[in-house]
Amino acid sequence: MAGEISSRRNTILLAGTAFSATALSTTGDLIFNVFGGTTAKVVSVGATVVTGGIVAYQAVKARREESVRTAVSDRTRRHQLPRVEPLVGRGSLLDVLLTLLRDVPAPSRASLPVDATESQARIVVVHGAAGVGKTTLALTAAHRVKGAYPDGQLYVNLQGDGDTPRTSSEALEHLLFSLDVARDDLPADVDGRSALLRSLTNDQRLLIVLDNAHRTEQVRPLLPVGAGCSVLVTSRKPLSGVTLRRAVPVSLPDESEALDVLAHYAGRDRITSDPAAALQITRFCGKLPLALRIVGSKLAQRPDLSLSRMQARLEDEKLRLRELVFEDHSLNACLTLTYRDLEGATRAAFGLIASLPAGRFTDWHFEYVGTTRGSAFATCDELIEVSLMETQGGEEASTSYRVHDLIRVFAAEQYEQLPPEERRRHEARLVQAYRDAAVGLAAQRAPELGADVSAERICDLGREPAAGWVSAEQERLHWAIGRARSLGMNAEAAEIGEALSYFLDDINLPTGSADWVFDAPPSETRPRVLASLRRARASAAVAEGVPDTALTLLLRNEPDDSTDPVGRARDEMVVARAYAVKKDFREALDHMTTAADRLRAADDAWHVLNSLEKLGEFQRWRGVPELAEQSQREALRLAERAEDLRAQARLRRTLAETLGYLRRPQEAAPLLESAVHDFRVLNDRRWEGASLYALGKIYRLLGRRQDARERYDRAEEIFGPMGERHWVGRVTNARIRVLAGMGRLDEAAATARTALSIFEQVGDEIWQAHTQRDIGWLHLKAGQSEAALEPLTHAIEVTGRAGDAYAGSMARHLRGVAYRELGRYPEAHADFEAALDIYRSGSYEWNEAAVTHDVVRALRAEGRMAEADSLDETSAATNPIYVRMRGRDGAEAVPDED
């Protein structure tokens, strides 16, 4: 190569041209830059002929003198791919790279393109987050295709993840040395070296691997343009500025591949010995290959270190990064190199957001930790470019961002190193933003809050409904309350708590947390705020099953209705719910009726909606389901007008339950199917489970018993892991009638015992009564009428105390059947009449018909044929349902099925 450069210098002197040695070494590039069109082609051909003759002479001479050295040079300089760790998984990504790098066309040996955009070389950029396995993937592919590049495979570590990234000039020096350019023949500047690289590689089949690229400007001068060349670049950035590149993003492996990576380093036997712990380790490592390699290597080195102990060492998120160090591998060091290159404002914003409870991030979060909207977008762009953050969703306003757990922990640690005053300044700005957003959204439900915040402050929350935003941000709103108190922003803390009080049906408060979340600081004197916080604590007490605490909070220092009628009406709603928890449905109905009337008078639409929802439930329990349907349909219309998807789904569910009581399951089924879908979209697992439970009941009424069982199973799969024992008990209870209806009485009896045990454990007396009723019915079906009396009598007493008229009537009907079967007719008729009194007071035509059939059977058993015939004829003429039930016997039939 040194001889080739000398030949070109001689050509310059002999021809008397004005070109420098460096210029002629880059004939194609420079000629086409200086001359245009036909002139360029003529000059190019001439220069090529003259230079080519002398080069040929010098090349022959060089081969005679240095043939041995050249052969060694080819082996050592042109085949540089380093050894690589075995690639685990990633088969699909590897296939993509192999497809892009194989089948290299023959070099054209034509003049070099004038414009780099006309390059015929293949440029492939493999990009992704630190530690995701880019280099291993790229080098594996390079080794697999090296046979397609007989002229060499060159490798340069550009050290973009190091303290001092390699300059383009340094990288070009390495590449040109690899192509046998002598040091004396190296052009001095980057442009000259780049042009020489393109000239020398134009007619070759060559693969260049540029590992750990820092930025586009570093890579661009290193790219050949010849058709036979390919360049494989790895970078944490997508390098979108590189012309004609093909981007191959490397994301996290799936769960199975992550386990394979851990097994590769730790040993397959170690993983199979405790797969549950291994799986948890991969999750603590966030499936990041570098982290899995470090943990696996530690396990391999320490046979005494069990997987469960390693899992325990990784458990604490704040200590996890300290564990992810092994020999010269450190995740913390790897991330530091990326993090320190960020702009100062980006580091501060990212660190604060990473310090928040985990979850999704949006532009809104970045806007309010930065000083301007523009800086927020710049921060997001920078974090995405270096793969510290990735987007989720599309281009719509609700685009959100995801941060890997380990990166989030790392960024939070870096944030703690900022000066305290700087941290306080950023945090105060974010607390104020949370206050404004929460109060602004709450004003949609409590209009009096609207005067406390300007609309502009919440305009960037997007089109997401208020309930969805508050639910998603619940833990961070708790953070904002705590941080506000630490910063002395007590008024803001109280206002966030007040705003949250209007979303209690949309969030899940941890047990015992309400006193802290809704605490009023001593300096708080605003009556509205104090009343809202007190009401919120009372509502939480109702939800936690301590209704007397709620009543104490709301009945002491009771405000005068004339000074705050709306506030008092909202209090009445909570009082009604407290009485419902106490199983006093009479009081519950009275208080909720009062609340609904007062809220209507005040035109408090959101609270009218909520009061009607509960009023409908209480009306149904008190035996007037037709009124319940009216209340719930009105509430559903208000929810639709408010465009609140969560409230609509909730009301479809409760309306469907009422339609089930009214024996209209065909109308109820689509409402519940819609509710299940909507709660799944909202990621509200608890209400999804409750809707599946209700849908199971409706399918049972439709005779679709297998579908009912499947819905009950899915509901239990939700409630079981959540620790919702009450709901697990209800689902278990619901299976009793399905199994009995399928003729599997022994399984039904065992299921009833399980349900009763659960309700005894959770102390739910009313559901114990419901289960005792079903146990009594199973005794009836088994022909054990005497055994049925005790559980049915217990159910009647409990539901009577609670004022649950409908449930009490069902138990009285069944006990009447038991008395009839025992020949105790007066007692049977007393129970039948008591049940009929309730059913006739409401729209319970089906239940009335079912009881009447059993009354007719009792009369015939007593020999009172004329009375039986008269009642039979009258009932058939007035109740069409009665006719469809011909032959029905309460001792055999499922209580609420035809």
JSON list of C-alpha atoms in Angstrom, two decimals, residues 338-507:
[
{"chain": "A", "resi": 338, "resn": "THR", "atom": "CA", "xyz": [-24.78, 7.28, 29.49]},
{"chain": "A", "resi": 339, "resn": "TYR", "atom": "CA", "xyz": [-26.25, 9.37, 32.27]},
{"chain": "A", "resi": 340, "resn": "ARG", "atom": "CA", "xyz": [-23.35, 11.80, 32.60]},
{"chain": "A", "resi": 341, "resn": "ASP", "atom": "CA", "xyz": [-23.64, 12.82, 28.93]},
{"chain": "A", "resi": 342, "resn": "LEU", "atom": "CA", "xyz": [-27.16, 14.14, 29.49]},
{"chain": "A", "resi": 343, "resn": "GLU", "atom": "CA", "xyz": [-27.85, 17.83, 29.77]},
{"chain": "A", "resi": 344, "resn": "GLY", "atom": "CA", "xyz": [-28.00, 19.04, 33.38]},
{"chain": "A", "resi": 345, "resn": "ALA", "atom": "CA", "xyz": [-31.69, 19.91, 33.11]},
{"chain": "A", "resi": 346, "resn": "THR", "atom": "CA", "xyz": [-32.43, 16.45, 31.69]},
{"chain": "A", "resi": 347, "resn": "ARG", "atom": "CA", "xyz": [-30.62, 14.73, 34.55]},
{"chain": "A", "resi": 348, "resn": "ALA", "atom": "CA", "xyz": [-32.55, 16.70, 37.16]},
{"chain": "A", "resi": 349, "resn": "ALA", "atom": "CA", "xyz": [-35.94, 16.18, 35.52]},
{"chain": "A", "resi": 350, "resn": "PHE", "atom": "CA", "xyz": [-35.36, 12.50, 34.89]},
{"chain": "A", "resi": 351, "resn": "GLY", "atom": "CA", "xyz": [-34.04, 11.94, 38.40]},
{"chain": "A", "resi": 352, "resn": "LEU", "atom": "CA", "xyz": [-37.07, 13.53, 40.05]},
{"chain": "A", "resi": 353, "resn": "ILE", "atom": "CA", "xyz": [-39.54, 11.63, 37.90]},
{"chain": "A", "resi": 354, "resn": "ALA", "atom": "CA", "xyz": [-37.64, 8.41, 38.57]},
{"chain": "A", "resi": 355, "resn": "SER", "atom": "CA", "xyz": [-37.98, 9.14, 42.30]},
{"chain": "A", "resi": 356, "resn": "LEU", "atom": "CA", "xyz": [-41.78, 9.01, 42.03]},
{"chain": "A", "resi": 357, "resn": "PRO", "atom": "CA", "xyz": [-43.67, 5.76, 42.57]},
{"chain": "A", "resi": 358, "resn": "ALA", "atom": "CA", "xyz": [-43.28, 3.51, 39.54]},
{"chain": "A", "resi": 359, "resn": "GLY", "atom": "CA", "xyz": [-45.73, 3.74, 36.67]},
{"chain": "A", "resi": 360, "resn": "ARG", "atom": "CA", "xyz": [-46.20, 5.33, 33.28]},
{"chain": "A", "resi": 361, "resn": "PHE", "atom": "CA", "xyz": [-44.93, 8.80, 32.47]},
{"chain": "A", "resi": 362, "resn": "THR", "atom": "CA", "xyz": [-46.35, 11.34, 30.04]},
{"chain": "A", "resi": 363, "resn": "ASP", "atom": "CA", "xyz": [-45.35, 14.71, 28.64]},
{"chain": "A", "resi": 364, "resn": "TRP", "atom": "CA", "xyz": [-47.28, 16.24, 31.53]},
{"chain": "A", "resi": 365, "resn": "HIS", "atom": "CA", "xyz": [-44.81, 14.88, 34.08]},
{"chain": "A", "resi": 366, "resn": "PHE", "atom": "CA", "xyz": [-41.81, 16.25, 32.24]},
{"chain": "A", "resi": 367, "resn": "GLU", "atom": "CA", "xyz": [-43.45, 19.60, 31.61]},
{"chain": "A", "resi": 368, "resn": "TYR", "atom": "CA", "xyz": [-43.90, 20.29, 35.30]},
{"chain": "A", "resi": 369, "resn": "VAL", "atom": "CA", "xyz": [-40.43, 19.24, 36.42]},
{"chain": "A", "resi": 370, "resn": "GLY", "atom": "CA", "xyz": [-38.92, 21.45, 33.74]},
{"chain": "A", "resi": 371, "resn": "THR", "atom": "CA", "xyz": [-39.17, 25.18, 33.50]},
{"chain": "A", "resi": 372, "resn": "THR", "atom": "CA", "xyz": [-40.84, 25.36, 30.08]},
{"chain": "A", "resi": 373, "resn": "ARG", "atom": "CA", "xyz": [-42.90, 23.19, 27.77]},
{"chain": "A", "resi": 374, "resn": "GLY", "atom": "CA", "xyz": [-40.07, 23.24, 25.23]},
{"chain": "A", "resi": 375, "resn": "SER", "atom": "CA", "xyz": [-37.59, 21.93, 27.77]},
{"chain": "A", "resi": 376, "resn": "ALA", "atom": "CA", "xyz": [-39.98, 19.07, 28.56]},
{"chain": "A", "resi": 377, "resn": "PHE", "atom": "CA", "xyz": [-39.97, 17.91, 24.94]},
{"chain": "A", "resi": 378, "resn": "ALA", "atom": "CA", "xyz": [-36.19, 18.27, 24.73]},
{"chain": "A", "resi": 379, "resn": "THR", "atom": "CA", "xyz": [-35.81, 16.16, 27.87]},
{"chain": "A", "resi": 380, "resn": "CYS", "atom": "CA", "xyz": [-38.02, 13.41, 26.50]},
{"chain": "A", "resi": 381, "resn": "ASP", "atom": "CA", "xyz": [-36.24, 13.41, 23.15]},
{"chain": "A", "resi": 382, "resn": "GLU", "atom": "CA", "xyz": [-32.83, 13.15, 24.78]},
{"chain": "A", "resi": 383, "resn": "LEU", "atom": "CA", "xyz": [-33.83, 10.30, 27.09]},
{"chain": "A", "resi": 384, "resn": "ILE", "atom": "CA", "xyz": [-35.39, 8.34, 24.24]},
{"chain": "A", "resi": 385, "resn": "GLU", "atom": "CA", "xyz": [-32.39, 8.94, 21.98]},
{"chain": "A", "resi": 386, "resn": "VAL", "atom": "CA", "xyz": [-29.98, 7.32, 24.48]},
{"chain": "A", "resi": 387, "resn": "SER", "atom": "CA", "xyz": [-32.43, 4.49, 25.29]},
{"chain": "A", "resi": 388, "resn": "LEU", "atom": "CA", "xyz": [-32.93, 5.46, 28.91]},
{"chain": "A", "resi": 389, "resn": "MET", "atom": "CA", "xyz": [-36.64, 5.67, 28.18]},
{"chain": "A", "resi": 390, "resn": "GLU", "atom": "CA", "xyz": [-38.96, 4.31, 25.51]},
{"chain": "A", "resi": 391, "resn": "THR", "atom": "CA", "xyz": [-42.33, 5.38, 24.18]},
{"chain": "A", "resi": 392, "resn": "GLN", "atom": "CA", "xyz": [-45.57, 3.51, 24.65]},
{"chain": "A", "resi": 393, "resn": "GLY", "atom": "CA", "xyz": [-48.61, 4.20, 22.51]},
{"chain": "A", "resi": 394, "resn": "GLY", "atom": "CA", "xyz": [-48.79, 6.10, 19.26]},
{"chain": "A", "resi": 395, "resn": "GLU", "atom": "CA", "xyz": [-48.66, 9.70, 18.17]},
{"chain": "A", "resi": 396, "resn": "GLU", "atom": "CA", "xyz": [-51.88, 10.68, 19.91]},
{"chain": "A", "resi": 397, "resn": "ALA", "atom": "CA", "xyz": [-51.94, 13.06, 22.89]},
{"chain": "A", "resi": 398, "resn": "SER", "atom": "CA", "xyz": [-51.94, 10.17, 25.35]},
{"chain": "A", "resi": 399, "resn": "THR", "atom": "CA", "xyz": [-48.48, 8.92, 24.35]},
{"chain": "A", "resi": 400, "resn": "SER", "atom": "CA", "xyz": [-46.72, 7.65, 27.45]},
{"chain": "A", "resi": 401, "resn": "TYR", "atom": "CA", "xyz": [-43.21, 6.58, 28.33]},
{"chain": "A", "resi": 402, "resn": "ARG", "atom": "CA", "xyz": [-41.73, 3.56, 30.07]},
{"chain": "A", "resi": 403, "resn": "VAL", "atom": "CA", "xyz": [-38.53, 3.48, 32.11]},
{"chain": "A", "resi": 404, "resn": "HIS", "atom": "CA", "xyz": [-36.84, 0.18, 32.93]},
{"chain": "A", "resi": 405, "resn": "ASP", "atom": "CA", "xyz": [-36.99, -0.53, 36.66]},
{"chain": "A", "resi": 406, "resn": "LEU", "atom": "CA", "xyz": [-33.22, -0.72, 37.06]},
{"chain": "A", "resi": 407, "resn": "ILE", "atom": "CA", "xyz": [-32.71, 2.51, 35.14]},
{"chain": "A", "resi": 408, "resn": "ARG", "atom": "CA", "xyz": [-35.40, 4.15, 37.28]},
{"chain": "A", "resi": 409, "resn": "VAL", "atom": "CA", "xyz": [-33.63, 3.06, 40.48]},
{"chain": "A", "resi": 410, "resn": "PHE", "atom": "CA", "xyz": [-30.30, 4.30, 39.11]},
{"chain": "A", "resi": 411, "resn": "ALA", "atom": "CA", "xyz": [-31.69, 7.71, 38.10]},
{"chain": "A", "resi": 412, "resn": "ALA", "atom": "CA", "xyz": [-33.36, 8.15, 41.49]},
{"chain": "A", "resi": 413, "resn": "GLU", "atom": "CA", "xyz": [-30.03, 7.50, 43.21]},
{"chain": "A", "resi": 414, "resn": "GLN", "atom": "CA", "xyz": [-28.32, 10.07, 41.02]},
{"chain": "A", "resi": 415, "resn": "TYR", "atom": "CA", "xyz": [-31.04, 12.58, 41.82]},
{"chain": "A", "resi": 416, "resn": "GLU", "atom": "CA", "xyz": [-30.36, 12.24, 45.55]},
{"chain": "A", "resi": 417, "resn": "GLN", "atom": "CA", "xyz": [-26.86, 13.59, 44.93]},
{"chain": "A", "resi": 418, "resn": "LEU", "atom": "CA", "xyz": [-28.16, 16.96, 43.72]},
{"chain": "A", "resi": 419, "resn": "PRO", "atom": "CA", "xyz": [-27.94, 19.90, 46.15]},
{"chain": "A", "resi": 420, "resn": "PRO", "atom": "CA", "xyz": [-30.94, 19.88, 48.56]},
{"chain": "A", "resi": 421, "resn": "GLU", "atom": "CA", "xyz": [-32.08, 23.34, 47.55]},
{"chain": "A", "resi": 422, "resn": "GLU", "atom": "CA", "xyz": [-32.20, 22.39, 43.89]},
{"chain": "A", "resi": 423, "resn": "ARG", "atom": "CA", "xyz": [-34.22, 19.28, 44.73]},
{"chain": "A", "resi": 424, "resn": "ARG", "atom": "CA", "xyz": [-36.68, 21.31, 46.81]},
{"chain": "A", "resi": 425, "resn": "ARG", "atom": "CA", "xyz": [-37.17, 23.75, 43.96]},
{"chain": "A", "resi": 426, "resn": "HIS", "atom": "CA", "xyz": [-38.00, 20.99, 41.46]},
{"chain": "A", "resi": 427, "resn": "GLU", "atom": "CA", "xyz": [-40.23, 19.14, 43.92]},
{"chain": "A", "resi": 428, "resn": "ALA", "atom": "CA", "xyz": [-42.21, 22.23, 44.91]},
{"chain": "A", "resi": 429, "resn": "ARG", "atom": "CA", "xyz": [-42.98, 22.85, 41.24]},
{"chain": "A", "resi": 430, "resn": "LEU", "atom": "CA", "xyz": [-44.19, 19.26, 40.76]},
{"chain": "A", "resi": 431, "resn": "VAL", "atom": "CA", "xyz": [-46.26, 19.30, 43.97]},
{"chain": "A", "resi": 432, "resn": "GLN", "atom": "CA", "xyz": [-47.99, 22.47, 42.77]},
{"chain": "A", "resi": 433, "resn": "ALA", "atom": "CA", "xyz": [-48.69, 20.81, 39.42]},
{"chain": "A", "resi": 434, "resn": "TYR", "atom": "CA", "xyz": [-50.25, 17.80, 41.14]},
{"chain": "A", "resi": 435, "resn": "ARG", "atom": "CA", "xyz": [-52.34, 20.09, 43.30]},
{"chain": "A", "resi": 436, "resn": "ASP", "atom": "CA", "xyz": [-53.62, 22.04, 40.29]},
{"chain": "A", "resi": 437, "resn": "ALA", "atom": "CA", "xyz": [-54.37, 18.92, 38.27]},
{"chain": "A", "resi": 438, "resn": "ALA", "atom": "CA", "xyz": [-56.16, 17.11, 41.10]},
{"chain": "A", "resi": 439, "resn": "VAL", "atom": "CA", "xyz": [-58.26, 20.13, 42.09]},
{"chain": "A", "resi": 440, "resn": "GLY", "atom": "CA", "xyz": [-59.08, 20.92, 38.47]},
{"chain": "A", "resi": 441, "resn": "LEU", "atom": "CA", "xyz": [-60.27, 17.38, 37.79]},
{"chain": "A", "resi": 442, "resn": "ALA", "atom": "CA", "xyz": [-62.22, 17.22, 41.06]},
{"chain": "A", "resi": 443, "resn": "ALA", "atom": "CA", "xyz": [-64.03, 20.41, 40.03]},
{"chain": "A", "resi": 444, "resn": "GLN", "atom": "CA", "xyz": [-65.76, 18.32, 37.36]},
{"chain": "A", "resi": 445, "resn": "ARG", "atom": "CA", "xyz": [-67.50, 16.54, 40.24]},
{"chain": "A", "resi": 446, "resn": "ALA", "atom": "CA", "xyz": [-67.60, 19.33, 42.83]},
{"chain": "A", "resi": 447, "resn": "PRO", "atom": "CA", "xyz": [-68.07, 22.58, 40.86]},
{"chain": "A", "resi": 448, "resn": "GLU", "atom": "CA", "xyz": [-67.29, 24.76, 43.87]},
{"chain": "A", "resi": 449, "resn": "LEU", "atom": "CA", "xyz": [-63.61, 23.75, 43.50]},
{"chain": "A", "resi": 450, "resn": "GLY", "atom": "CA", "xyz": [-63.43, 25.33, 40.05]},
{"chain": "A", "resi": 451, "resn": "ALA", "atom": "CA", "xyz": [-62.62, 28.77, 41.45]},
{"chain": "A", "resi": 452, "resn": "ASP", "atom": "CA", "xyz": [-59.42, 27.39, 43.01]},
{"chain": "A", "resi": 453, "resn": "VAL", "atom": "CA", "xyz": [-57.53, 26.57, 39.81]},
{"chain": "A", "resi": 454, "resn": "SER", "atom": "CA", "xyz": [-57.29, 27.94, 36.29]},
{"chain": "A", "resi": 455, "resn": "ALA", "atom": "CA", "xyz": [-58.24, 25.73, 33.36]},
{"chain": "A", "resi": 456, "resn": "GLU", "atom": "CA", "xyz": [-54.87, 26.34, 31.69]},
{"chain": "A", "resi": 457, "resn": "ARG", "atom": "CA", "xyz": [-53.08, 24.44, 34.45]},
{"chain": "A", "resi": 458, "resn": "ILE", "atom": "CA", "xyz": [-54.75, 21.14, 33.54]},
{"chain": "A", "resi": 459, "resn": "CYS", "atom": "CA", "xyz": [-55.12, 21.54, 29.79]},
{"chain": "A", "resi": 460, "resn": "ASP", "atom": "CA", "xyz": [-52.20, 19.19, 29.10]},
{"chain": "A", "resi": 461, "resn": "LEU", "atom": "CA", "xyz": [-53.68, 16.12, 30.75]},
{"chain": "A", "resi": 462, "resn": "GLY", "atom": "CA", "xyz": [-55.06, 15.04, 27.39]},
{"chain": "A", "resi": 463, "resn": "ARG", "atom": "CA", "xyz": [-58.42, 13.50, 26.68]},
{"chain": "A", "resi": 464, "resn": "GLU", "atom": "CA", "xyz": [-58.17, 10.91, 29.44]},
{"chain": "A", "resi": 465, "resn": "PRO", "atom": "CA", "xyz": [-61.17, 10.96, 31.81]},
{"chain": "A", "resi": 466, "resn": "ALA", "atom": "CA", "xyz": [-60.62, 12.42, 35.26]},
{"chain": "A", "resi": 467, "resn": "ALA", "atom": "CA", "xyz": [-61.16, 9.09, 37.01]},
{"chain": "A", "resi": 468, "resn": "GLY", "atom": "CA", "xyz": [-58.60, 7.36, 34.79]},
{"chain": "A", "resi": 469, "resn": "TRP", "atom": "CA", "xyz": [-55.94, 9.99, 35.46]},
{"chain": "A", "resi": 470, "resn": "VAL", "atom": "CA", "xyz": [-56.49, 10.04, 39.22]},
{"chain": "A", "resi": 471, "resn": "SER", "atom": "CA", "xyz": [-56.52, 6.26, 39.40]},
{"chain": "A", "resi": 472, "resn": "ALA", "atom": "CA", "xyz": [-53.27, 6.00, 37.44]},
{"chain": "A", "resi": 473, "resn": "GLU", "atom": "CA", "xyz": [-51.62, 8.74, 39.52]},
{"chain": "A", "resi": 474, "resn": "GLN", "atom": "CA", "xyz": [-52.94, 7.66, 42.93]},
{"chain": "A", "resi": 475, "resn": "GLU", "atom": "CA", "xyz": [-49.60, 6.68, 44.48]},
{"chain": "A", "resi": 476, "resn": "ARG", "atom": "CA", "xyz": [-47.92, 9.78, 43.10]},
{"chain": "A", "resi": 477, "resn": "LEU", "atom": "CA", "xyz": [-50.68, 11.96, 44.52]},
{"chain": "A", "resi": 478, "resn": "HIS", "atom": "CA", "xyz": [-49.89, 10.38, 47.87]},
{"chain": "A", "resi": 479, "resn": "TRP", "atom": "CA", "xyz": [-46.24, 11.26, 47.23]},
{"chain": "A", "resi": 480, "resn": "ALA", "atom": "CA", "xyz": [-47.29, 14.85, 46.49]},
{"chain": "A", "resi": 481, "resn": "ILE", "atom": "CA", "xyz": [-49.23, 15.06, 49.78]},
{"chain": "A", "resi": 482, "resn": "GLY", "atom": "CA", "xyz": [-46.26, 13.81, 51.78]},
{"chain": "A", "resi": 483, "resn": "ARG", "atom": "CA", "xyz": [-43.75, 15.97, 49.96]},
{"chain": "A", "resi": 484, "resn": "ALA", "atom": "CA", "xyz": [-45.97, 19.04, 50.30]},
{"chain": "A", "resi": 485, "resn": "ARG", "atom": "CA", "xyz": [-46.02, 18.62, 54.06]},
{"chain": "A", "resi": 486, "resn": "SER", "atom": "CA", "xyz": [-42.23, 18.22, 54.14]},
{"chain": "A", "resi": 487, "resn": "LEU", "atom": "CA", "xyz": [-41.86, 21.41, 52.10]},
{"chain": "A", "resi": 488, "resn": "GLY", "atom": "CA", "xyz": [-44.23, 23.35, 54.33]},
{"chain": "A", "resi": 489, "resn": "MET", "atom": "CA", "xyz": [-46.91, 23.45, 51.61]},
{"chain": "A", "resi": 490, "resn": "ASN", "atom": "CA", "xyz": [-49.68, 22.40, 54.02]},
{"chain": "A", "resi": 491, "resn": "ALA", "atom": "CA", "xyz": [-52.49, 24.14, 52.14]},
{"chain": "A", "resi": 492, "resn": "GLU", "atom": "CA", "xyz": [-51.55, 22.30, 48.94]},
{"chain": "A", "resi": 493, "resn": "ALA", "atom": "CA", "xyz": [-51.40, 18.96, 50.81]},
{"chain": "A", "resi": 494, "resn": "ALA", "atom": "CA", "xyz": [-54.91, 19.52, 52.20]},
{"chain": "A", "resi": 495, "resn": "GLU", "atom": "CA", "xyz": [-56.25, 20.52, 48.79]},
{"chain": "A", "resi": 496, "resn": "ILE", "atom": "CA", "xyz": [-54.85, 17.40, 47.11]},
{"chain": "A", "resi": 497, "resn": "GLY", "atom": "CA", "xyz": [-56.51, 15.33, 49.84]},
{"chain": "A", "resi": 498, "resn": "GLU", "atom": "CA", "xyz": [-59.79, 17.16, 49.33]},
{"chain": "A", "resi": 499, "resn": "ALA", "atom": "CA", "xyz": [-59.61, 16.54, 45.58]},
{"chain": "A", "resi": 500, "resn": "LEU", "atom": "CA", "xyz": [-58.95, 12.83, 46.14]},
{"chain": "A", "resi": 501, "resn": "SER", "atom": "CA", "xyz": [-62.05, 12.61, 48.32]},
{"chain": "A", "resi": 502, "resn": "TYR", "atom": "CA", "xyz": [-64.16, 12.93, 45.16]},
{"chain": "A", "resi": 503, "resn": "PHE", "atom": "CA", "xyz": [-62.54, 9.86, 43.58]},
{"chain": "A", "resi": 504, "resn": "LEU", "atom": "CA", "xyz": [-62.87, 7.29, 46.34]},
{"chain": "A", "resi": 505, "resn": "ASP", "atom": "CA", "xyz": [-64.81, 4.94, 44.06]},
{"chain": "A", "resi": 506, "resn": "ASP", "atom": "CA", "xyz": [-61.98, 5.10, 41.52]},
{"chain": "A", "resi": 507, "resn": "ILE", "atom": "CA", "xyz": [-58.95, 4.45, 43.74]}
]
